[in-house]
Coordinates of C-alpha atoms and ligand atoms in Angstrom, one line a residue:
M476 CA 86.8 151.3 94.2
A477 CA 89.8 150.0 93.1
E478 CA 89.5 146.5 91.7
P479 CA 93.1 145.0 91.9
L480 CA 91.8 141.6 91.5
A481 CA 89.6 142.2 88.3
G482 CA 89.9 139.7 86.0
R483 CA 91.3 137.0 88.4
H484 CA 89.7 133.7 89.3
V485 CA 89.6 133.1 93.0
L486 CA 88.5 129.3 93.9
I487 CA 88.0 129.0 97.9
T488 CA 86.7 126.2 100.0
A489 CA 85.0 127.0 103.3
G490 CA 83.2 125.2 106.0
P491 CA 83.3 121.6 107.2
T492 CA 82.8 118.6 105.4
R493 CA 80.0 116.0 106.8
E494 CA 80.7 112.4 106.2
P495 CA 77.9 109.7 106.3
I496 CA 78.2 107.4 108.8
D497 CA 74.5 106.3 107.7
P498 CA 71.2 108.1 106.8
V499 CA 71.1 110.0 110.0
R500 CA 74.7 110.3 111.3
Y501 CA 77.9 112.0 110.1
I502 CA 81.4 112.7 111.3
S503 CA 81.8 116.5 111.2
N504 CA 83.6 119.4 113.2
H505 CA 82.8 122.7 114.4
S506 CA 84.0 124.9 111.3
S507 CA 81.5 127.6 111.0
G508 CA 82.6 128.9 107.4
Q509 CA 82.8 132.2 108.7
Q510 CA 86.5 132.8 108.1
G511 CA 85.8 131.5 104.4
Y512 CA 82.7 133.2 103.5
A513 CA 84.6 136.4 104.7
I514 CA 87.5 135.9 102.4
A515 CA 85.6 135.5 99.6
A516 CA 83.5 138.5 100.1
A517 CA 86.9 140.1 100.7
C518 CA 88.2 138.9 97.1
A519 CA 84.8 139.7 95.2
A520 CA 85.0 143.4 96.8
L521 CA 88.5 143.6 95.0
G522 CA 87.0 142.7 92.0
A523 CA 87.6 139.0 91.6
R524 CA 85.5 136.7 89.8
V525 CA 84.8 134.3 93.0
T526 CA 83.7 130.7 93.3
L527 CA 83.1 129.3 96.7
V528 CA 82.8 125.6 97.4
S529 CA 81.3 125.6 100.9
G530 CA 80.4 122.6 102.9
P531 CA 77.2 122.7 105.3
T532 CA 77.0 126.1 107.1
A533 CA 74.2 128.0 108.5
L534 CA 75.4 131.0 106.7
P535 CA 73.5 132.5 103.7
D536 CA 74.9 132.1 100.0
P537 CA 76.9 135.5 99.8
D538 CA 76.1 137.7 97.0
G539 CA 78.4 138.6 93.9
M540 CA 79.9 134.9 93.9
T541 CA 79.3 131.5 92.4
V542 CA 78.5 129.2 95.3
V543 CA 78.6 125.6 95.2
R544 CA 77.2 123.6 98.2
V545 CA 78.7 120.3 98.9
E546 CA 78.8 117.8 101.8
T547 CA 81.5 115.5 101.6
A548 CA 85.3 115.9 101.1
L549 CA 84.9 114.0 97.8
D550 CA 81.9 116.1 96.7
M551 CA 84.4 119.0 97.6
L552 CA 87.3 117.9 95.7
A553 CA 85.1 117.0 92.5
A554 CA 83.5 120.3 92.6
V555 CA 86.9 122.2 93.5
E556 CA 88.2 120.4 90.0
A557 CA 85.3 121.4 88.1
A558 CA 85.7 125.2 89.2
M559 CA 89.1 125.0 87.9
P560 CA 91.1 126.6 86.5
A561 CA 91.7 129.3 89.0
D562 CA 94.5 132.2 89.5
V563 CA 94.5 132.0 93.1
F564 CA 92.9 128.5 95.3
I565 CA 92.3 129.3 99.1
A566 CA 91.8 126.4 101.0
V567 CA 90.0 127.5 104.4
A568 CA 87.6 124.4 104.6
A569 CA 88.0 122.0 107.8
V570 CA 88.1 118.9 105.4
A571 CA 87.2 115.7 107.8
D572 CA 90.5 114.0 107.3
W573 CA 88.8 110.4 107.5
R574 CA 85.2 109.1 106.2
P575 CA 83.7 106.0 107.2
A576 CA 84.7 103.1 105.0
A577 CA 81.4 101.8 104.2
P578 CA 78.3 104.1 105.3
S579 CA 75.2 102.3 105.7
D580 CA 72.1 102.8 103.5
T581 CA 69.7 102.1 106.5
K582 CA 70.1 103.5 109.9
I583 CA 72.5 101.3 112.3
K584 CA 70.6 100.3 115.3
A585 CA 72.1 101.6 118.6
D586 CA 72.4 98.1 120.0
K587 CA 73.8 96.7 117.1
S588 CA 77.4 95.6 118.1
S589 CA 78.9 96.7 114.5
F590 CA 78.6 100.3 115.8
A591 CA 81.2 99.8 118.7
T592 CA 83.9 100.1 115.7
L593 CA 83.8 102.2 112.5
P594 CA 86.1 101.4 110.2
L595 CA 87.5 104.8 108.2
I596 CA 89.5 105.6 105.5
E597 CA 91.4 108.6 104.4
N598 CA 90.1 111.4 102.5
P599 CA 91.7 112.9 99.6
D600 CA 93.8 116.4 100.5
I601 CA 92.4 118.9 98.3
L602 CA 94.9 121.2 99.0
K603 CA 97.8 119.1 98.6
T604 CA 96.1 117.6 95.2
I605 CA 95.9 121.4 93.7
S606 CA 99.3 122.3 95.2
H607 CA 100.8 119.5 93.2
L608 CA 99.0 120.0 89.7
V609 CA 101.4 119.7 87.2
S610 CA 99.4 121.4 84.7
G611 CA 97.0 124.2 85.6
R612 CA 98.0 124.7 89.2
P613 CA 96.8 128.3 90.4
G614 CA 99.6 130.9 90.7
L615 CA 99.1 131.4 94.0
V616 CA 97.9 128.6 96.6
V617 CA 97.0 129.5 100.1
G618 CA 96.2 126.7 102.6
F619 CA 94.9 127.3 106.4
A620 CA 96.5 125.6 109.5
A621 CA 94.6 125.2 112.8
E622 CA 96.8 124.6 115.7
T623 CA 96.5 124.3 119.3
H624 CA 100.4 125.0 119.9
D625 CA 103.7 125.4 118.4
V626 CA 101.7 127.1 115.9
E627 CA 104.6 129.0 113.8
A628 CA 106.5 126.0 113.5
L629 CA 103.6 123.3 112.7
A630 CA 102.5 125.8 110.1
T631 CA 106.0 126.1 108.4
A632 CA 106.3 122.5 108.3
K633 CA 102.7 122.4 106.9
R634 CA 103.6 124.6 104.1
V635 CA 106.3 122.4 102.6
R636 CA 104.3 119.2 103.5
K637 CA 101.4 120.5 101.4
G638 CA 103.2 122.2 98.6
C639 CA 101.4 125.5 99.1
D640 CA 102.8 128.9 98.9
W641 CA 101.0 130.3 101.7
I642 CA 100.0 128.9 105.0
V643 CA 97.6 131.1 107.2
A644 CA 98.0 129.7 110.6
N645 CA 95.9 130.1 113.4
D646 CA 95.8 129.3 116.9
V647 CA 92.7 127.7 117.7
S648 CA 93.2 126.8 121.7
G649 CA 90.5 129.8 122.6
D650 CA 87.4 130.6 120.7
V651 CA 88.3 131.2 117.3
M652 CA 86.3 128.1 115.7
G653 CA 83.1 129.3 115.5
G654 CA 84.2 133.0 117.0
A655 CA 83.8 136.2 115.4
E656 CA 87.9 136.8 115.6
N657 CA 90.9 135.5 114.9
A658 CA 94.5 136.1 115.1
V659 CA 97.0 134.7 112.6
T660 CA 100.5 134.2 111.5
L661 CA 101.2 134.2 107.5
V662 CA 103.7 131.9 106.5
T663 CA 105.4 132.3 102.9
E664 CA 108.6 131.2 101.7
A665 CA 110.1 134.6 103.0
G666 CA 109.3 133.9 106.6
S667 CA 106.5 134.6 108.9
E668 CA 104.3 137.5 109.9
H669 CA 102.0 137.8 112.9
W670 CA 98.8 139.5 112.4
P671 CA 97.0 140.8 115.6
R672 CA 93.7 139.3 116.6
A673 CA 91.0 141.2 114.4
P674 CA 87.6 140.5 113.0
K675 CA 87.4 137.8 110.6
G676 CA 86.3 140.4 108.2
E677 CA 89.4 142.7 108.7
I678 CA 91.5 139.2 108.3
A679 CA 90.1 138.7 105.0
A680 CA 90.2 142.2 103.9
R681 CA 94.2 142.0 104.7
L682 CA 94.6 138.7 103.0
A683 CA 92.9 139.6 99.8
S684 CA 94.9 142.7 99.4
R685 CA 98.0 140.8 100.1
I686 CA 96.8 138.5 97.5
A687 CA 96.3 141.5 94.9
E688 CA 99.8 142.7 95.6
A689 CA 101.6 139.0 95.0
L690 CA 99.8 138.6 91.6
Ligands
LIG1114 O1 96.4 118.6 107.5 P1 95.6 119.7 107.9 O2 94.1 119.2 107.9 O3 95.8 120.6 109.3 O4 95.7 121.0 106.9 C1 94.7 121.9 106.9 C2 94.6 122.5 105.4 O5 94.6 121.7 104.5 C3 93.5 123.8 105.2 O6 94.0 124.5 104.0 C4 92.5 122.6 104.8 O7 91.4 123.4 103.8 C5 93.4 121.7 103.8 N1 93.0 120.6 103.8 C6 92.1 119.9 102.3 N2 91.8 118.5 102.4 C7 91.9 118.0 103.3 C8 92.7 118.4 104.8 C9 93.1 119.6 104.7 O8 91.9 120.8 101.8 N3 91.8 116.7 103.3

């Protein structure tokens, strides 16, 4: 089989992050990790050396790559930085935008009035951080956008705001999150293309070969 990504290091984030409130509670989201894991496998199948930095998922570690398991957005950023340099960075993870400002070391009692409000602070934006690296920026940086409406317009604006090269936008108004299929719009500097609904593995293979062509 042709290995057009041989000799390339592809670094991918996947899954949700989990932001502790106390030892038993956290803030997270419905990301299953499936799309990110499928992209990691597709890049490995094209010969890339792959590092997959994954938040908590129910998926087994895929073969043929380095898997780094993390919980929080801060851990995910640190693991991404530790895995650099990379030729390609693909941010698929659904990173929690905010985290509890002061997680409690002990379980917060449900009747405690302080639990009625939960002060949050903003997490670092991993995609933006890597996109804006002055030295050692990966040659190709790809972000994802999960939107429920105006998918193309919002993704086009997001590409510029994040400073990444491509955005893979998906419409999550249906059953995409946690589901087996995805329909995406690829937004590049040249414009946008719609890819019809397909199993996440097929979307991943198509993205991996586009990446190989672009390098
Ligand atoms: O702004 P939004 O969360 O919609 O952006 C989604 C894109 O940004 C995804 O590629 C996601 O992996 C990345 N992201 C990130 N760090 C964050 C928030 C989002 O890498 N804190």
